[in-house]
Amino acid sequence: MSKCEQCIVRQFSSLKALNKDELLRMAECKTSYTIKKGEPIFEEGEVTNGIYCIKDGVCKLSKLSDNGKDQIVKLVKPGELLGQRSMISDEPANLSAVALEDMEVCFIPRSEVMQFFTQNNQFSMNVMRTICDDLKGADDHMVNMAQKTVRQRLGETLIYLEETFGKNEDGTLHIQLSREELAGMIGTATESCIRLLSELNKSGYIELTGKKITLLDKNKLKRLT
Amino acid sequence: MSKCEQCIVRQFSSLKALNKDELLRMAECKTSYTIKKGEPIFEEGEVTNGIYCIKDGVCKLSKLSDNGKDQIVKLVKPGELLGQRSMISDEPANLSAVALEDMEVCFIPRSEVMQFFTQNNQFSMNVMRTICDDLKGADDHMVNMAQKTVRQRLGETLIYLEETFGKNEDGTLHIQLSREELAGMIGTATESCIRLLSELNKSGYIELTGKKITLLDKNKLKRLT
DNA sequence: AAAATTGTATGACAAATATCATATTTTGAT
DNA sequence: ATCAAAATATGATATTTGTCATACAATTTT
């Protein structure tokens, strides 16, 4: 059982507000998991009974729509927490969390988190602010879905992926999404996504090398019409 | 200056957790406003410095998109609070709030609310749960925008309007939205919205009498393809 | 290594939706 | 009541996007 005190990613989450005593208690009750790429952490409708702290790897939060397609709502990075909303609302998960890479996560039971919540005001303010950020993000995302074309959304998503997850030494996007997953972020059919990527490739806005994507002209990608 | 203690709508909001003492303090520092239909309560980007409690009337929360169209994110009813997210994140408003009917609202300064926040745990839990509900709603809304057709969104929106705001004695929707506003909820062009309404009218799913709308077959409206 | 499965790509076409033009109706102001 | 402005309606057309079919490539299994 590793010590939460020494865990670096904690510093990036709401958990940074916890004191030594609280960290020791957390280290005792937490469970660590290794999740392989493609495996779920939890599924929509599941009762989670706690939160997950992401130590390593990226996962997608998605929701199955009536038309059978999986819409990706958010990507989550190391240092972020999962399942906060469900825990506070005391409801089953509204979204599924599936690993996009091999991951390491820690599960902290609901009872423990709720204790921190009432004891440590700074911690609960941190959680609250995170949820507020998520709400703003979701509202903005919604407006984009409603008002922008698939083309524009693709351009903006590619830039988001580069800015959030960085590039490899060869300049290609570091995060690896299948075409289907990219389509699921944008909210379009997989074929449309592939077709538009191929078009942006021909226009010289991006470069496709196998499954790798390189952004060549970010200014133009921002202003696609 | 009216007494918050006797205000009925308070019971429907997070403010129901306040005790007598807190209510008296709130009554002293609050400001009441009358807002006419079409007027803003606050605009996107504005620093609000407090929250609004809606006593009477409905308003829209919307955001101006890059394409110049106003996307309606949410409709807000009496008893609900406005500006909670901005207050907690300590940011300017992300959305504009504009009255759809004549309204009565009370403004409570940030300093006062923050005091309740630290003193009254039940109150802060209520606020937190409200924001969590909004987040879930926004995620679901986003998935609908991304995955459903304009037709389906129109059908679902009409049902939402009837279920949330009720009907008049003649069976028409009680809430009055212009075609442009309805289009702004659905995320489509005003002409497309008008055309689809007219089509649903001809198919007998709804009835249009001037600007009044009556839902005739809710089951079919739910399952539009 | 061959076969099977899965992911990517592209063409052909259909359907949905946006845009522009122009009536028509309703509302508000004088 | 009349006029101007705004909202609603509808047609014509262009564009975007989805769907289905099929091909090709890459990966996994046998």
Coordinates of C-alpha atoms (C1' of nucleotides) in Angstrom, one line a residue:
Chain A
M1 CA 0.0 0.0 0.0
S2 CA 1.7 3.2 -1.2
K3 CA 1.5 6.4 0.7
C4 CA -0.8 9.2 -0.5
E5 CA 1.5 11.7 1.1
Q6 CA 4.2 11.0 -1.5
C7 CA 1.8 10.9 -4.4
I8 CA 2.6 13.7 -6.8
V9 CA -0.6 13.8 -8.7
R10 CA -2.5 14.6 -5.5
Q11 CA -1.1 18.1 -5.8
F12 CA -3.1 18.7 -8.9
S13 CA -6.5 17.7 -7.5
S14 CA -8.9 18.9 -4.8
L15 CA -7.0 16.5 -2.5
K16 CA -4.1 19.0 -2.2
A17 CA -6.1 20.5 0.6
L18 CA -5.9 17.4 2.8
N19 CA -3.5 17.5 5.9
K20 CA -1.1 14.8 6.9
D21 CA -3.5 13.2 9.2
E22 CA -6.2 13.0 6.5
L23 CA -3.7 11.7 4.0
L24 CA -2.7 8.9 6.3
R25 CA -6.3 7.9 6.8
M26 CA -6.8 8.0 3.1
A27 CA -3.8 5.8 2.4
E28 CA -5.2 3.2 4.6
C29 CA -8.7 3.0 3.1
K30 CA -7.8 3.5 -0.6
T31 CA -7.6 0.7 -3.1
S32 CA -5.2 0.9 -6.1
Y33 CA -6.1 -0.5 -9.5
T34 CA -4.4 -1.0 -12.8
I35 CA -6.7 -0.6 -15.7
K36 CA -5.8 -1.7 -19.2
K37 CA -6.5 0.4 -22.3
G38 CA -10.1 -0.2 -23.4
E39 CA -11.3 -1.4 -20.0
P40 CA -14.0 0.5 -18.1
I41 CA -13.4 2.1 -14.6
F42 CA -17.1 2.3 -14.2
E43 CA -20.1 2.3 -16.5
E44 CA -23.2 4.5 -16.9
G45 CA -25.8 3.5 -14.3
E46 CA -23.4 1.8 -12.0
V47 CA -23.4 2.7 -8.3
T48 CA -19.8 3.8 -7.6
N49 CA -19.8 4.4 -3.9
G50 CA -16.7 6.5 -4.0
I51 CA -14.4 8.5 -6.1
Y52 CA -11.4 7.6 -8.3
C53 CA -8.1 9.6 -8.3
I54 CA -6.2 9.2 -11.6
K55 CA -2.6 8.6 -11.0
D56 CA -1.6 7.7 -14.6
G57 CA -3.2 7.5 -18.0
V58 CA -6.1 9.2 -19.7
C59 CA -9.7 8.1 -19.9
K60 CA -12.8 9.1 -21.7
L61 CA -16.2 9.9 -20.1
S62 CA -18.9 9.0 -22.4
K63 CA -22.6 8.5 -22.7
L64 CA -24.6 6.1 -24.9
S65 CA -27.1 8.0 -27.0
D66 CA -30.5 6.6 -28.1
N67 CA -29.1 6.2 -31.7
G68 CA -26.6 3.7 -30.3
K69 CA -23.6 6.0 -30.6
D70 CA -21.2 6.8 -27.8
Q71 CA -20.8 10.5 -27.2
I72 CA -17.6 11.4 -25.5
V73 CA -18.3 14.2 -23.0
K74 CA -14.9 14.8 -21.5
L75 CA -11.3 13.4 -21.4
V76 CA -9.8 13.1 -18.0
K77 CA -6.1 13.4 -17.1
P78 CA -3.8 12.3 -14.2
G79 CA -4.5 14.4 -11.1
E80 CA -8.2 14.7 -11.8
L81 CA -10.9 13.0 -9.8
L82 CA -13.8 10.9 -11.2
G83 CA -17.2 10.3 -9.8
Q84 CA -17.5 13.5 -7.7
R85 CA -20.9 14.5 -9.1
S86 CA -22.4 11.1 -8.5
M87 CA -21.1 11.0 -5.0
I88 CA -22.5 14.4 -4.1
S89 CA -25.8 13.8 -5.8
D90 CA -25.9 10.3 -4.3
E91 CA -26.8 8.9 -7.7
P92 CA -25.5 6.2 -10.1
A93 CA -22.9 7.3 -12.6
N94 CA -24.3 9.4 -15.5
L95 CA -21.3 8.6 -17.7
S96 CA -19.1 5.7 -18.4
A97 CA -15.3 6.0 -17.8
V98 CA -13.1 3.9 -20.1
A99 CA -9.3 3.9 -20.3
L100 CA -7.8 5.3 -23.4
E101 CA -4.3 4.2 -22.2
D102 CA -3.1 1.8 -19.5
M103 CA -4.0 3.5 -16.3
E104 CA -3.3 3.6 -12.6
V105 CA -6.1 4.8 -10.4
C106 CA -7.0 4.9 -6.7
F107 CA -10.4 4.3 -5.3
I108 CA -11.4 6.2 -2.2
P109 CA -14.7 5.1 -0.5
R110 CA -17.5 7.5 -0.3
S111 CA -17.6 7.4 3.5
E112 CA -14.1 8.7 3.8
V113 CA -14.5 11.5 1.2
M114 CA -17.7 12.6 2.9
Q115 CA -15.8 12.9 6.2
F116 CA -13.2 15.1 4.5
F117 CA -16.1 17.1 3.1
T118 CA -17.5 18.0 6.5
Q119 CA -14.2 18.4 8.3
N120 CA -12.0 20.2 5.7
N121 CA -13.6 23.3 4.3
Q122 CA -10.8 24.0 1.8
F123 CA -11.2 20.5 0.4
S124 CA -15.0 20.9 -0.2
M125 CA -14.4 24.3 -1.8
N126 CA -11.9 22.8 -4.1
V127 CA -14.3 20.0 -5.1
M128 CA -17.1 22.6 -5.6
R129 CA -14.9 24.8 -7.8
T130 CA -13.9 21.8 -9.9
I131 CA -17.6 20.9 -10.5
C132 CA -18.3 24.6 -11.3
D133 CA -15.5 24.4 -13.9
D134 CA -17.0 21.3 -15.3
L135 CA -20.4 23.0 -15.5
K136 CA -19.0 25.9 -17.4
G137 CA -17.1 23.6 -19.7
A138 CA -20.3 21.5 -20.4
D139 CA -22.3 24.6 -21.1
D140 CA -19.7 25.9 -23.6
H141 CA -19.4 22.5 -25.1
M142 CA -23.1 22.3 -25.6
V143 CA -23.2 25.7 -27.4
N144 CA -20.5 24.5 -29.7
M145 CA -22.4 21.3 -30.5
A146 CA -25.5 23.2 -31.2
Q147 CA -24.1 26.1 -33.2
K148 CA -20.9 24.9 -35.0
T149 CA -20.5 22.7 -38.0
V150 CA -18.8 19.3 -37.8
R151 CA -15.9 20.8 -39.6
Q152 CA -15.4 23.5 -37.1
R153 CA -15.7 21.1 -34.2
L154 CA -13.1 18.8 -35.7
G155 CA -10.7 21.7 -36.1
E156 CA -11.2 22.9 -32.5
T157 CA -11.0 19.3 -31.1
L158 CA -7.7 18.7 -32.8
I159 CA -6.3 21.9 -31.3
Y160 CA -7.7 21.0 -27.9
L161 CA -6.0 17.5 -28.1
E162 CA -2.6 19.0 -28.9
E163 CA -2.9 21.8 -26.3
T164 CA -4.1 19.4 -23.6
F165 CA -2.1 16.3 -24.2
G166 CA 0.9 17.6 -26.1
K167 CA 2.8 16.2 -29.1
N168 CA 5.5 13.5 -29.5
E169 CA 9.0 14.4 -30.6
D170 CA 8.0 13.9 -34.2
G171 CA 5.3 16.5 -33.8
T172 CA 2.3 14.1 -33.9
L173 CA -0.5 14.3 -31.4
H174 CA 0.5 12.4 -28.3
I175 CA -2.9 11.1 -27.4
Q176 CA -4.1 8.2 -29.6
L177 CA -7.8 8.1 -30.5
S178 CA -9.4 5.8 -33.0
R179 CA -11.3 7.6 -35.8
E180 CA -14.5 6.3 -34.1
E181 CA -13.5 7.9 -30.8
L182 CA -12.6 11.2 -32.5
A183 CA -16.0 11.1 -34.2
G184 CA -17.5 10.4 -30.7
M185 CA -15.9 13.6 -29.4
I186 CA -17.1 15.7 -32.3
G187 CA -20.5 14.2 -32.4
T188 CA -20.5 12.9 -36.0
A189 CA -20.5 9.7 -38.0
T190 CA -17.2 7.9 -38.1
E191 CA -17.1 8.1 -41.9
S192 CA -17.7 11.8 -41.9
C193 CA -14.8 12.2 -39.4
I194 CA -12.5 10.2 -41.6
R195 CA -13.6 12.1 -44.7
L196 CA -13.0 15.5 -43.1
L197 CA -9.6 14.4 -41.8
S198 CA -8.7 13.3 -45.3
E199 CA -9.8 16.6 -46.7
L200 CA -7.8 18.6 -44.1
N201 CA -4.9 16.5 -45.0
K202 CA -5.2 17.3 -48.7
S203 CA -5.6 21.0 -47.9
G204 CA -2.4 20.9 -45.9
Y205 CA -3.9 21.9 -42.6
I206 CA -2.9 18.6 -41.0
E207 CA -0.7 15.6 -42.0
L208 CA -1.9 12.1 -41.6
T209 CA 0.8 9.4 -41.3
G210 CA -0.9 6.1 -40.6
K211 CA -2.9 6.8 -37.5
K212 CA -0.7 9.7 -36.4
I213 CA -2.0 13.2 -36.8
T214 CA 0.2 16.3 -37.1
L215 CA -1.3 19.8 -37.0
L216 CA 0.3 22.0 -39.6
D217 CA -1.7 25.2 -39.5
K218 CA -3.4 25.8 -36.2
N219 CA -4.6 29.3 -37.1
K220 CA -6.5 27.9 -40.1
L221 CA -7.8 25.0 -38.1
K222 CA -9.3 27.5 -35.6
R223 CA -11.1 29.3 -38.3
L224 CA -12.6 26.6 -40.4
T225 CA -15.9 27.5 -42.2
Chain B
M1 CA -38.5 45.8 2.3
S2 CA -40.4 42.5 2.4
K3 CA -39.4 39.7 4.7
C4 CA -37.5 36.7 3.4
E5 CA -39.1 34.6 6.1
Q6 CA -42.5 34.9 4.5
C7 CA -41.3 34.4 0.9
I8 CA -42.8 31.1 -0.4
V9 CA -40.4 30.5 -3.3
R10 CA -37.5 30.3 -0.9
Q11 CA -38.8 26.9 0.1
F12 CA -38.0 25.6 -3.4
S13 CA -34.4 26.7 -3.4
S14 CA -31.2 26.0 -1.5
L15 CA -32.2 28.9 0.7
K16 CA -34.7 26.6 2.5
A17 CA -31.8 25.6 4.8
L18 CA -31.4 29.0 6.3
N19 CA -32.5 29.6 9.8
K20 CA -34.6 32.5 11.2
D21 CA -31.5 34.5 12.1
E22 CA -30.0 34.1 8.7
L23 CA -33.2 35.0 7.0
L24 CA -33.5 38.2 8.9
R25 CA -29.9 39.2 7.9
M26 CA -30.7 38.3 4.3
A27 CA -33.9 40.4 4.3
E28 CA -31.8 43.4 5.4
C29 CA -29.1 43.2 2.7
K30 CA -31.2 42.0 -0.3
T31 CA -32.4 44.2 -3.1
S32 CA -35.6 43.5 -4.9
Y33 CA -36.0 44.2 -8.6
T34 CA -38.7 44.2 -11.2
I35 CA -37.5 43.1 -14.6
K36 CA -39.7 43.6 -17.7
K37 CA -40.0 40.9 -20.4
G38 CA -37.1 41.1 -22.7
E39 CA -34.8 42.9 -20.2
P40 CA -31.6 41.3 -19.0
I41 CA -30.9 40.5 -15.4
F42 CA -27.2 40.2 -16.2
E43 CA -25.1 39.7 -19.4
E44 CA -22.4 37.3 -20.3
G45 CA -19.0 38.7 -19.1
E46 CA -20.6 40.9 -16.4
V47 CA -19.3 40.7 -12.9
T48 CA -22.4 39.9 -10.8
N49 CA -21.1 40.0 -7.2
G50 CA -23.9 38.0 -5.8
I51 CA -26.8 35.7 -6.7
Y52 CA -30.4 36.3 -7.7
C53 CA -33.3 34.5 -6.3
I54 CA -36.3 34.3 -8.7
K55 CA -39.5 35.2 -7.0
D56 CA -41.7 35.4 -10.1
G57 CA -41.4 34.9 -13.9
V58 CA -39.2 32.8 -16.1
C59 CA -35.9 33.7 -17.7
K60 CA -33.6 32.2 -20.3
L61 CA -29.9 31.6 -19.8
S62 CA -28.1 32.0 -23.1
K63 CA -24.7 32.3 -24.7
L64 CA -23.8 34.1 -27.9
S65 CA -22.0 31.8 -30.3
D66 CA -19.3 32.8 -32.8
N67 CA -21.9 32.5 -35.6
G68 CA -23.9 35.3 -34.1
K69 CA -26.7 33.2 -32.8
D70 CA -27.9 33.1 -29.3
Q71 CA -28.0 29.5 -27.9
I72 CA -30.4 29.0 -25.0
V73 CA -28.7 26.8 -22.4
K74 CA -31.4 26.6 -19.7
L75 CA -34.7 28.1 -18.7
V76 CA -35.0 29.1 -15.0
K77 CA -38.2 29.1 -12.9
P78 CA -39.3 30.8 -9.7
G79 CA -37.6 29.4 -6.7
E80 CA -34.3 28.8 -8.5
L81 CA -31.1 30.8 -8.0
L82 CA -29.0 32.5 -10.6
G83 CA -25.3 33.2 -10.6
Q84 CA -24.2 30.5 -8.2
R85 CA -21.5 29.1 -10.4
S86 CA -20.0 32.5 -11.1
M87 CA -20.0 33.3 -7.4
I88 CA -18.3 30.1 -6.4
S89 CA -15.7 30.2 -9.2
D90 CA -15.3 34.0 -8.6
E91 CA -15.6 34.6 -12.3
P92 CA -17.8 36.9 -14.6
A93 CA -21.0 35.4 -15.8
N94 CA -20.6 32.8 -18.5
L95 CA -24.2 33.2 -19.6
S96 CA -26.7 36.0 -20.1
A97 CA -30.0 35.9 -18.2
V98 CA -32.9 37.6 -19.9
A99 CA -36.5 37.7 -18.8
L100 CA -39.1 35.8 -20.9
E101 CA -41.9 37.3 -18.8
D102 CA -42.1 40.1 -16.4
M103 CA -40.1 39.1 -13.3
E104 CA -39.5 39.7 -9.7
V105 CA -36.1 38.9 -8.4
C106 CA -34.0 39.5 -5.3
F107 CA -30.3 40.2 -5.3
I108 CA -28.3 38.8 -2.4
P109 CA -24.7 40.2 -2.2
R110 CA -21.8 37.7 -2.6
S111 CA -20.4 38.6 0.9
E112 CA -23.6 37.5 2.6
V113 CA -24.0 34.3 0.6
M114 CA -20.4 33.3 1.3
Q115 CA -21.1 33.7 5.0
F116 CA -24.0 31.3 4.8
F117 CA -21.7 29.1 2.9
T118 CA -19.2 28.7 5.7
Q119 CA -21.7 28.8 8.6
N120 CA -24.5 26.7 7.3
N121 CA -23.4 23.3 6.0
Q122 CA -26.9 22.3 4.9
F123 CA -27.1 25.4 2.7
S124 CA -23.8 24.7 1.0
M125 CA -24.7 21.1 0.4
N126 CA -28.0 22.3 -1.2
V127 CA -26.1 24.6 -3.5
M128 CA -23.6 21.9 -4.3
R129 CA -26.3 19.5 -5.2
T130 CA -28.1 22.0 -7.4
I131 CA -24.9 22.6 -9.3
C132 CA -24.4 18.9 -9.7
D133 CA -27.9 18.6 -11.1
D134 CA -27.1 21.4 -13.5
L135 CA -23.9 19.6 -14.6
K136 CA -25.8 16.3 -15.2
G137 CA -28.4 18.3 -17.2
A138 CA -25.7 20.0 -19.2
D139 CA -23.9 16.8 -20.1
D140 CA -27.2 15.1 -21.1
H141 CA -28.2 18.2 -23.1
M142 CA -24.8 18.2 -24.9
V143 CA -25.2 14.5 -25.9
N144 CA -28.6 15.4 -27.3
M145 CA -27.2 18.3 -29.3
A146 CA -24.5 16.1 -30.7
Q147 CA -26.4 13.0 -31.5
K148 CA -30.1 13.9 -32.2
T149 CA -31.6 15.5 -35.2
V150 CA -33.2 18.9 -35.2
R151 CA -36.6 17.2 -35.5
Q152 CA -36.0 15.0 -32.5
R153 CA -34.8 18.0 -30.4
L154 CA -37.8 20.0 -31.4
G155 CA -40.2 17.2 -30.3
E156 CA -38.4 16.7 -27.0
T157 CA -38.2 20.5 -26.4
L158 CA -41.9 20.9 -26.9
I159 CA -42.6 18.1 -24.4
Y160 CA -40.2 19.6 -21.9
L161 CA -41.9 23.0 -22.2
E162 CA -45.3 21.5 -21.5
E163 CA -44.1 19.3 -18.6
T164 CA -42.1 22.1 -17.0
F165 CA -44.2 25.1 -17.5
G166 CA -47.7 23.6 -18.0
K167 CA -50.6 24.5 -20.3
N168 CA -53.3 27.1 -20.3
E169 CA -57.0 26.2 -19.9
D170 CA -57.3 25.9 -23.7
G171 CA -54.5 23.3 -23.7
T172 CA -51.8 25.5 -25.3
L173 CA -48.3 25.8 -23.9
H174 CA -48.2 28.3 -21.1
I175 CA -44.8 29.6 -21.8
Q176 CA -44.5 32.0 -24.7
L177 CA -41.3 31.7 -26.8
S178 CA -40.8 33.4 -30.1
R179 CA -39.8 31.1 -33.0
E180 CA -36.4 32.6 -32.8
E181 CA -36.1 31.7 -29.1
L182 CA -37.4 28.2 -29.7
A183 CA -34.8 27.8 -32.5
G184 CA -32.2 29.0 -30.0
M185 CA -33.2 26.3 -27.5
I186 CA -33.0 23.6 -30.2
G187 CA -29.9 24.9 -31.8
T188 CA -31.1 25.4 -35.4
A189 CA -32.0 28.2 -37.8
T190 CA -35.2 30.1 -37.1
E191 CA -36.5 29.2 -40.6
S192 CA -35.9 25.5 -40.0
C193 CA -37.7 25.7 -36.7
I194 CA -40.7 27.4 -38.3
R195 CA -40.7 24.9 -41.1
L196 CA -40.6 21.9 -38.8
L197 CA -43.4 23.3 -36.6
S198 CA -45.5 23.8 -39.7
E199 CA -44.8 20.2 -40.7
L200 CA -45.7 18.8 -37.3
N201 CA -48.9 20.8 -37.5
K202 CA -49.8 19.3 -40.9
S203 CA -49.0 15.8 -39.6
G204 CA -51.4 16.4 -36.7
Y205 CA -48.7 16.0 -34.0
I206 CA -49.3 19.6 -32.8
E207 CA -51.7 22.4 -33.5
L208 CA -50.6 25.9 -34.2
T209 CA -53.1 28.7 -33.5
G210 CA -51.3 32.0 -34.1
K211 CA -48.3 31.8 -31.9
K212 CA -50.0 29.3 -29.5
I213 CA -48.9 25.7 -29.7
T214 CA -50.9 22.7 -28.5
L215 CA -49.3 19.3 -28.3
L216 CA -51.7 16.7 -29.7
D217 CA -49.7 13.5 -29.7
K218 CA -46.9 13.4 -27.1
N219 CA -46.0 9.8 -27.7
K220 CA -45.3 10.5 -31.4
L221 CA -43.4 13.7 -30.5
K222 CA -41.1 11.7 -28.3
R223 CA -40.3 9.3 -31.1
L224 CA -39.7 11.5 -34.1
T225 CA -37.2 10.2 -36.6
Chain C
dA1 C1' 1.9 -17.7 -42.7
dA2 C1' -2.9 -17.7 -43.6
dA3 C1' -7.3 -16.4 -42.2
dA4 C1' -10.3 -13.7 -39.7
dT5 C1' -11.4 -9.6 -37.5
dT6 C1' -11.2 -4.8 -36.9
dG7 C1' -10.1 -0.2 -38.4
dT8 C1' -9.5 3.1 -42.1
dA9 C1' -10.7 5.0 -46.5
dT10 C1' -13.6 6.4 -50.4
dG11 C1' -17.5 6.5 -53.6
dA12 C1' -22.4 7.1 -54.5
dC13 C1' -26.3 8.6 -53.0
dA14 C1' -30.1 10.2 -49.8
dA15 C1' -31.6 13.0 -46.3
dA16 C1' -31.4 16.8 -43.3
dT17 C1' -30.6 21.4 -42.6
dA18 C1' -29.0 26.2 -43.8
dT19 C1' -29.3 30.1 -46.6
dC20 C1' -31.4 33.6 -49.3
dA21 C1' -35.4 35.6 -51.3
dT22 C1' -39.9 37.1 -50.6
dA23 C1' -44.6 37.1 -49.0
dT24 C1' -47.8 37.6 -45.3
dT25 C1' -49.2 38.5 -40.7
dT26 C1' -48.8 40.6 -36.3
dT27 C1' -47.3 44.0 -33.2
dG28 C1' -46.1 48.4 -31.7
dA29 C1' -45.6 53.3 -32.2
dT30 C1' -47.2 57.6 -33.7
Chain D
dA1 C1' -56.5 54.0 -37.3
dT2 C1' -52.4 54.0 -40.0
dC3 C1' -47.8 53.1 -40.8
dA4 C1' -43.5 51.1 -39.9
dA5 C1' -41.1 47.5 -38.0
dA6 C1' -40.8 42.9 -36.5
dA7 C1' -42.2 38.2 -36.5
dT8 C1' -43.9 34.3 -39.0
dA9 C1' -44.3 31.6 -43.1
dT10 C1' -43.0 29.4 -47.4
dG11 C1' -40.4 28.5 -51.7
dA12 C1' -36.1 27.6 -54.1
dT13 C1' -31.7 26.1 -53.8
dA14 C1' -27.1 25.0 -52.0
dT15 C1' -24.5 22.8 -48.6
dT16 C1' -23.6 19.7 -45.1
dT17 C1' -23.8 15.4 -43.2
dG18 C1' -25.4 10.7 -42.8
dT19 C1' -26.0 6.1 -44.7
dC20 C1' -24.8 2.2 -47.3
dA21 C1' -21.6 -0.3 -50.0
dT22 C1' -17.2 -1.7 -50.8
dA23 C1' -12.3 -1.7 -50.8
dC24 C1' -8.0 -1.7 -48.6
dA25 C1' -4.9 -1.9 -44.6
dA26 C1' -3.6 -3.2 -40.2
dT27 C1' -3.9 -6.1 -36.4
dT28 C1' -5.0 -10.3 -34.1
dT29 C1' -5.9 -15.1 -33.9
dT30 C1' -5.4 -19.7 -35.3

